[in-house]
Amino acid sequence: MGTTSFLTRAQGLLRIRNQLVRECLAEVLATFVMMTITLASAAQKIAFFETKGNLITSYLGGALGVMAGIYTAGGISGAHMNPAFSLAMCLIEQFPWWKFPIFVVVQILGSFISAAAVYILYYDAIWHHSNGTLTVTGPQETASIFATYPTDFVSIGNGFLDQVIGTGVLIIVVMGIMDPRNKPVPKGLEPVVVALLVLSIECSMGANCGCPLNPARDIGPRLFTYLAGWGPEVFRWVEGKG
């Protein structure tokens, strides 16, 4: 009884009653879960394969990460996890504009924290693969674990168009899934369908720029790599990155 009473009191003290705070914490957690699975699956090519060719592992990790994130906080914050999706929700008046900058910040924060977690998780593998030098280019580069980079034949214009089209397809289909007048998805399976959508986009449109489809997915980890030792080169358009 004593233990139960203590836990009840602790839950009462720790309970967050402010709805906005609850939504922000849920959004951070959902983005963290999504990004940790996504980045950790990318890191395995360094830890186990020592090659840049195992794309299916990264693609599956990204899709399953999205699914896990939606299941984590979909009922609290909507599990946007993506500023582009938050913006689309604002444009169709399903999300208040005043919340938009707040959600963008917490989404980037969740991605940043997840990058730090994956860096710690694969610290030994990263430093072993890089021979003690954190680089963005070359055979020993490790920056692509965290952020996406263009292949050597992609121009800035083509890269921009690549992301506009990929993200546009993602948002259009997600909006179709959410539309109650459309063909419904079985209740509870929406995250699975979205994960399959993400996987299909990654498999068909990932060759140019790695298919981030999400500003927070790229900005947060890229900012982490800049601070963690990769330097300002992570923000440059790097030719021959591949």
mmCIF file of C-alpha atoms in Angstrom:
data_model
loop_
_atom_site.group_PDB
_atom_site.id
_atom_site.type_symbol
_atom_site.label_atom_id
_atom_site.label_comp_id
_atom_site.label_asym_id
_atom_site.label_seq_id
_atom_site.Cartn_x
_atom_site.Cartn_y
_atom_site.Cartn_z
ATOM 1 C CA MET A 1 0.000 0.000 0.000
ATOM 2 C CA GLY A 2 2.831 2.358 0.887
ATOM 3 C CA THR A 3 4.512 1.879 -2.476
ATOM 4 C CA THR A 4 1.223 2.307 -4.332
ATOM 5 C CA SER A 5 0.455 5.487 -2.405
ATOM 6 C CA PHE A 6 3.924 6.879 -3.131
ATOM 7 C CA LEU A 7 3.592 6.162 -6.850
ATOM 8 C CA THR A 8 0.154 7.762 -6.932
ATOM 9 C CA ARG A 9 1.484 10.915 -5.268
ATOM 10 C CA ALA A 10 4.492 10.986 -7.604
ATOM 11 C CA GLN A 11 2.250 10.644 -10.655
ATOM 12 C CA GLY A 12 0.120 13.505 -9.383
ATOM 13 C CA LEU A 13 3.148 15.739 -8.920
ATOM 14 C CA LEU A 14 4.645 14.864 -12.297
ATOM 15 C CA ARG A 15 1.407 15.105 -14.252
ATOM 16 C CA ILE A 16 1.558 17.847 -16.886
ATOM 17 C CA ARG A 17 -1.775 19.618 -17.145
ATOM 18 C CA ASN A 18 -0.908 22.312 -19.676
ATOM 19 C CA GLN A 19 -2.098 21.030 -23.064
ATOM 20 C CA LEU A 20 0.527 22.878 -25.108
ATOM 21 C CA VAL A 21 3.365 21.544 -22.957
ATOM 22 C CA ARG A 22 1.949 18.034 -23.277
ATOM 23 C CA GLU A 23 1.783 18.360 -27.053
ATOM 24 C CA CYS A 24 5.311 19.750 -27.283
ATOM 25 C CA LEU A 25 6.768 16.980 -25.135
ATOM 26 C CA ALA A 26 4.866 14.395 -27.166
ATOM 27 C CA GLU A 27 6.166 15.909 -30.412
ATOM 28 C CA VAL A 28 9.752 15.885 -29.118
ATOM 29 C CA LEU A 29 9.375 12.250 -28.039
ATOM 30 C CA ALA A 30 7.754 11.153 -31.315
ATOM 31 C CA THR A 31 10.435 12.893 -33.387
ATOM 32 C CA PHE A 32 13.152 11.453 -31.160
ATOM 33 C CA VAL A 33 11.804 7.913 -31.610
ATOM 34 C CA MET A 34 11.432 8.313 -35.367
ATOM 35 C CA MET A 35 14.869 9.815 -35.820
ATOM 36 C CA THR A 36 16.701 7.449 -33.483
ATOM 37 C CA ILE A 37 15.471 4.445 -35.472
ATOM 38 C CA THR A 38 16.186 6.229 -38.761
ATOM 39 C CA LEU A 39 19.714 7.346 -37.880
ATOM 40 C CA ALA A 40 20.649 4.131 -36.091
ATOM 41 C CA SER A 41 19.692 2.118 -39.171
ATOM 42 C CA ALA A 42 21.928 4.402 -41.247
ATOM 43 C CA ALA A 43 24.763 4.009 -38.752
ATOM 44 C CA GLN A 44 24.736 0.247 -39.133
ATOM 45 C CA LYS A 45 26.326 0.556 -42.547
ATOM 46 C CA ILE A 46 29.340 1.917 -40.694
ATOM 47 C CA ALA A 47 29.224 -0.435 -37.733
ATOM 48 C CA PHE A 48 28.654 -3.695 -39.585
ATOM 49 C CA PHE A 49 28.899 -3.277 -43.322
ATOM 50 C CA GLU A 50 31.626 -0.644 -43.722
ATOM 51 C CA THR A 51 29.991 0.291 -47.014
ATOM 52 C CA LYS A 52 27.686 2.965 -48.337
ATOM 53 C CA GLY A 53 25.626 0.572 -50.410
ATOM 54 C CA ASN A 54 23.213 -0.998 -47.921
ATOM 55 C CA LEU A 55 20.334 1.336 -48.760
ATOM 56 C CA ILE A 56 17.509 -1.055 -47.903
ATOM 57 C CA THR A 57 18.518 -1.023 -44.233
ATOM 58 C CA SER A 58 18.377 2.774 -44.148
ATOM 59 C CA TYR A 59 15.085 2.900 -46.070
ATOM 60 C CA LEU A 60 13.395 0.348 -43.822
ATOM 61 C CA GLY A 61 14.695 2.121 -40.755
ATOM 62 C CA GLY A 62 13.289 5.425 -41.967
ATOM 63 C CA ALA A 63 9.859 3.953 -42.723
ATOM 64 C CA LEU A 64 9.625 1.979 -39.492
ATOM 65 C CA GLY A 65 10.847 5.006 -37.562
ATOM 66 C CA VAL A 66 7.922 7.035 -38.927
ATOM 67 C CA MET A 67 5.513 4.290 -37.906
ATOM 68 C CA ALA A 68 6.948 4.099 -34.396
ATOM 69 C CA GLY A 69 6.823 7.878 -33.994
ATOM 70 C CA ILE A 70 3.144 8.047 -34.989
ATOM 71 C CA TYR A 71 2.230 5.251 -32.605
ATOM 72 C CA THR A 72 4.177 7.021 -29.854
ATOM 73 C CA ALA A 73 2.364 10.359 -29.892
ATOM 74 C CA GLY A 74 -0.283 10.381 -32.600
ATOM 75 C CA GLY A 75 -3.096 10.710 -30.092
ATOM 76 C CA ILE A 76 -1.516 13.617 -28.214
ATOM 77 C CA SER A 77 0.225 15.953 -30.651
ATOM 78 C CA GLY A 78 -0.759 14.343 -33.934
ATOM 79 C CA ALA A 79 2.862 13.217 -34.315
ATOM 80 C CA HIS A 80 3.620 15.704 -37.085
ATOM 81 C CA MET A 81 7.409 15.171 -36.733
ATOM 82 C CA ASN A 82 7.832 17.244 -39.881
ATOM 83 C CA PRO A 83 7.590 21.032 -40.378
ATOM 84 C CA ALA A 84 6.299 20.450 -43.919
ATOM 85 C CA PHE A 85 3.374 18.463 -42.559
ATOM 86 C CA SER A 86 2.700 21.069 -39.852
ATOM 87 C CA LEU A 87 2.684 23.758 -42.539
ATOM 88 C CA ALA A 88 0.256 21.756 -44.685
ATOM 89 C CA MET A 89 -2.053 21.332 -41.705
ATOM 90 C CA CYS A 90 -1.973 25.087 -41.143
ATOM 91 C CA LEU A 91 -2.792 25.773 -44.792
ATOM 92 C CA ILE A 92 -5.927 23.614 -44.636
ATOM 93 C CA GLU A 93 -6.872 25.184 -41.274
ATOM 94 C CA GLN A 94 -6.492 21.956 -39.318
ATOM 95 C CA PHE A 95 -3.701 23.350 -37.142
ATOM 96 C CA PRO A 96 -3.359 26.868 -35.641
ATOM 97 C CA TRP A 97 -0.702 29.082 -37.168
ATOM 98 C CA TRP A 98 0.532 30.259 -33.780
ATOM 99 C CA LYS A 99 1.585 26.696 -32.928
ATOM 100 C CA PHE A 100 3.538 26.245 -36.157
ATOM 101 C CA PRO A 101 6.857 27.862 -35.085
ATOM 102 C CA ILE A 102 6.656 26.096 -31.727
ATOM 103 C CA PHE A 103 6.244 22.701 -33.363
ATOM 104 C CA VAL A 104 9.085 23.411 -35.809
ATOM 105 C CA VAL A 105 11.424 24.155 -32.888
ATOM 106 C CA VAL A 106 10.476 21.047 -30.899
ATOM 107 C CA GLN A 107 10.714 18.843 -33.992
ATOM 108 C CA ILE A 108 14.247 20.076 -34.688
ATOM 109 C CA LEU A 109 15.063 19.630 -30.996
ATOM 110 C CA GLY A 110 13.854 16.013 -31.070
ATOM 111 C CA SER A 111 15.988 15.324 -34.145
ATOM 112 C CA PHE A 112 19.021 16.975 -32.567
ATOM 113 C CA ILE A 113 18.707 14.884 -29.400
ATOM 114 C CA SER A 114 18.294 11.698 -31.425
ATOM 115 C CA ALA A 115 21.464 12.487 -33.393
ATOM 116 C CA ALA A 116 23.341 12.859 -30.117
ATOM 117 C CA ALA A 117 21.928 9.540 -28.886
ATOM 118 C CA VAL A 118 22.956 7.691 -32.056
ATOM 119 C CA TYR A 119 26.402 9.291 -31.942
ATOM 120 C CA ILE A 120 26.852 7.928 -28.411
ATOM 121 C CA LEU A 121 25.421 4.537 -29.377
ATOM 122 C CA TYR A 122 27.791 4.135 -32.334
ATOM 123 C CA TYR A 123 30.665 6.229 -31.002
ATOM 124 C CA ASP A 124 33.269 3.462 -31.269
ATOM 125 C CA ALA A 125 32.143 2.405 -34.748
ATOM 126 C CA ILE A 126 32.149 5.993 -36.036
ATOM 127 C CA TRP A 127 35.665 6.711 -34.810
ATOM 128 C CA HIS A 128 36.951 3.341 -35.978
ATOM 129 C CA HIS A 129 35.545 3.859 -39.472
ATOM 130 C CA SER A 130 36.751 7.466 -39.722
ATOM 131 C CA ASN A 131 40.289 6.681 -38.503
ATOM 132 C CA GLY A 132 39.966 9.434 -35.939
ATOM 133 C CA THR A 133 38.939 12.210 -38.357
ATOM 134 C CA LEU A 134 35.324 13.276 -38.782
ATOM 135 C CA THR A 135 34.809 14.107 -42.460
ATOM 136 C CA VAL A 136 31.943 14.867 -44.826
ATOM 137 C CA THR A 137 33.555 13.493 -47.989
ATOM 138 C CA GLY A 138 35.764 10.599 -48.974
ATOM 139 C CA PRO A 139 35.692 6.865 -48.286
ATOM 140 C CA GLN A 140 35.942 7.341 -44.517
ATOM 141 C CA GLU A 141 33.180 9.937 -44.219
ATOM 142 C CA THR A 142 30.572 9.495 -41.485
ATOM 143 C CA ALA A 143 28.451 12.654 -41.839
ATOM 144 C CA SER A 144 25.908 10.839 -44.031
ATOM 145 C CA ILE A 145 24.838 8.785 -41.015
ATOM 146 C CA PHE A 146 23.134 11.874 -39.671
ATOM 147 C CA ALA A 147 22.140 14.091 -42.602
ATOM 148 C CA THR A 148 21.497 13.550 -46.292
ATOM 149 C CA TYR A 149 23.859 14.710 -49.029
ATOM 150 C CA PRO A 150 23.502 14.865 -52.826
ATOM 151 C CA THR A 151 25.131 12.474 -55.217
ATOM 152 C CA ASP A 152 27.894 13.936 -57.358
ATOM 153 C CA PHE A 153 25.721 14.551 -60.436
ATOM 154 C CA VAL A 154 22.933 16.523 -58.736
ATOM 155 C CA SER A 155 22.780 20.308 -59.082
ATOM 156 C CA ILE A 156 21.315 22.657 -56.468
ATOM 157 C CA GLY A 157 18.235 23.231 -58.629
ATOM 158 C CA ASN A 158 17.647 19.532 -59.209
ATOM 159 C CA GLY A 159 18.192 18.833 -55.522
ATOM 160 C CA PHE A 160 15.614 21.450 -54.568
ATOM 161 C CA LEU A 161 13.101 20.074 -57.064
ATOM 162 C CA ASP A 162 13.789 16.557 -55.810
ATOM 163 C CA GLN A 163 12.758 17.512 -52.294
ATOM 164 C CA VAL A 164 9.732 19.542 -53.382
ATOM 165 C CA ILE A 165 8.353 16.620 -55.392
ATOM 166 C CA GLY A 166 9.161 13.952 -52.799
ATOM 167 C CA THR A 167 7.747 15.930 -49.887
ATOM 168 C CA GLY A 168 4.742 16.943 -51.994
ATOM 169 C CA VAL A 169 3.885 13.325 -52.753
ATOM 170 C CA LEU A 170 4.226 12.475 -49.064
ATOM 171 C CA ILE A 171 1.917 15.290 -47.931
ATOM 172 C CA ILE A 172 -0.700 14.678 -50.650
ATOM 173 C CA VAL A 173 -1.042 10.982 -49.849
ATOM 174 C CA VAL A 174 -1.062 11.548 -46.066
ATOM 175 C CA MET A 175 -3.831 14.120 -46.531
ATOM 176 C CA GLY A 176 -5.723 11.554 -48.608
ATOM 177 C CA ILE A 177 -5.343 8.985 -45.841
ATOM 178 C CA MET A 178 -6.659 11.496 -43.290
ATOM 179 C CA ASP A 179 -9.663 12.555 -45.404
ATOM 180 C CA PRO A 180 -12.787 10.844 -43.969
ATOM 181 C CA ARG A 181 -14.524 11.154 -47.359
ATOM 182 C CA ASN A 182 -11.791 9.095 -49.007
ATOM 183 C CA LYS A 183 -11.321 5.326 -48.958
ATOM 184 C CA PRO A 184 -10.670 4.668 -45.264
ATOM 185 C CA VAL A 185 -7.661 2.922 -43.795
ATOM 186 C CA PRO A 186 -8.564 0.347 -41.109
ATOM 187 C CA LYS A 187 -8.543 2.085 -37.739
ATOM 188 C CA GLY A 188 -5.207 1.731 -35.964
ATOM 189 C CA LEU A 189 -3.311 0.851 -39.134
ATOM 190 C CA GLU A 190 -2.787 4.413 -40.341
ATOM 191 C CA PRO A 191 0.850 4.480 -39.106
ATOM 192 C CA VAL A 192 1.569 1.250 -40.998
ATOM 193 C CA VAL A 193 0.162 2.694 -44.220
ATOM 194 C CA VAL A 194 2.161 5.916 -43.784
ATOM 195 C CA ALA A 195 5.297 3.834 -43.191
ATOM 196 C CA LEU A 196 4.680 1.950 -46.442
ATOM 197 C CA LEU A 197 4.182 5.287 -48.192
ATOM 198 C CA VAL A 198 7.508 6.582 -46.858
ATOM 199 C CA LEU A 199 9.253 3.368 -47.894
ATOM 200 C CA SER A 200 7.838 3.585 -51.414
ATOM 201 C CA ILE A 201 8.969 7.201 -51.798
ATOM 202 C CA GLU A 202 12.443 6.395 -50.472
ATOM 203 C CA CYS A 203 12.828 3.428 -52.818
ATOM 204 C CA SER A 204 11.684 5.417 -55.857
ATOM 205 C CA MET A 205 13.072 8.903 -55.142
ATOM 206 C CA GLY A 206 16.073 8.402 -52.888
ATOM 207 C CA ALA A 207 18.843 8.357 -55.482
ATOM 208 C CA ASN A 208 19.412 12.113 -55.806
ATOM 209 C CA CYS A 209 19.597 13.397 -52.250
ATOM 210 C CA GLY A 210 18.799 10.541 -49.907
ATOM 211 C CA CYS A 211 15.133 11.503 -49.639
ATOM 212 C CA PRO A 212 14.896 13.284 -46.255
ATOM 213 C CA LEU A 213 11.334 14.568 -46.981
ATOM 214 C CA ASN A 214 11.502 16.432 -43.699
ATOM 215 C CA PRO A 215 13.349 19.673 -42.811
ATOM 216 C CA ALA A 216 13.595 18.702 -39.131
ATOM 217 C CA ARG A 217 15.020 15.286 -40.049
ATOM 218 C CA ASP A 218 17.894 17.054 -41.801
ATOM 219 C CA ILE A 219 18.431 20.316 -39.889
ATOM 220 C CA GLY A 220 18.606 18.871 -36.367
ATOM 221 C CA PRO A 221 21.184 16.145 -37.085
ATOM 222 C CA ARG A 222 23.142 18.434 -39.418
ATOM 223 C CA LEU A 223 23.387 21.033 -36.663
ATOM 224 C CA PHE A 224 24.547 18.299 -34.286
ATOM 225 C CA THR A 225 27.317 17.188 -36.652
ATOM 226 C CA TYR A 226 28.454 20.789 -37.002
ATOM 227 C CA LEU A 227 28.777 21.125 -33.216
ATOM 228 C CA ALA A 228 30.155 17.611 -32.659
ATOM 229 C CA GLY A 229 33.255 18.060 -34.799
ATOM 230 C CA TRP A 230 32.396 17.658 -38.469
ATOM 231 C CA GLY A 231 32.562 21.436 -38.875
ATOM 232 C CA PRO A 232 30.908 23.949 -41.228
ATOM 233 C CA GLU A 233 31.378 21.703 -44.267
ATOM 234 C CA VAL A 234 28.159 19.913 -43.289
ATOM 235 C CA PHE A 235 26.224 23.013 -44.426
ATOM 236 C CA ARG A 236 27.890 23.249 -47.842
ATOM 237 C CA TRP A 237 26.634 21.740 -51.084
ATOM 238 C CA VAL A 238 29.362 19.142 -51.438
ATOM 239 C CA GLU A 239 30.249 17.969 -54.922
ATOM 240 C CA GLY A 240 31.198 14.331 -55.270
ATOM 241 C CA LYS A 241 29.508 13.363 -52.033
ATOM 242 C CA GLY A 242 27.771 10.315 -53.495
#
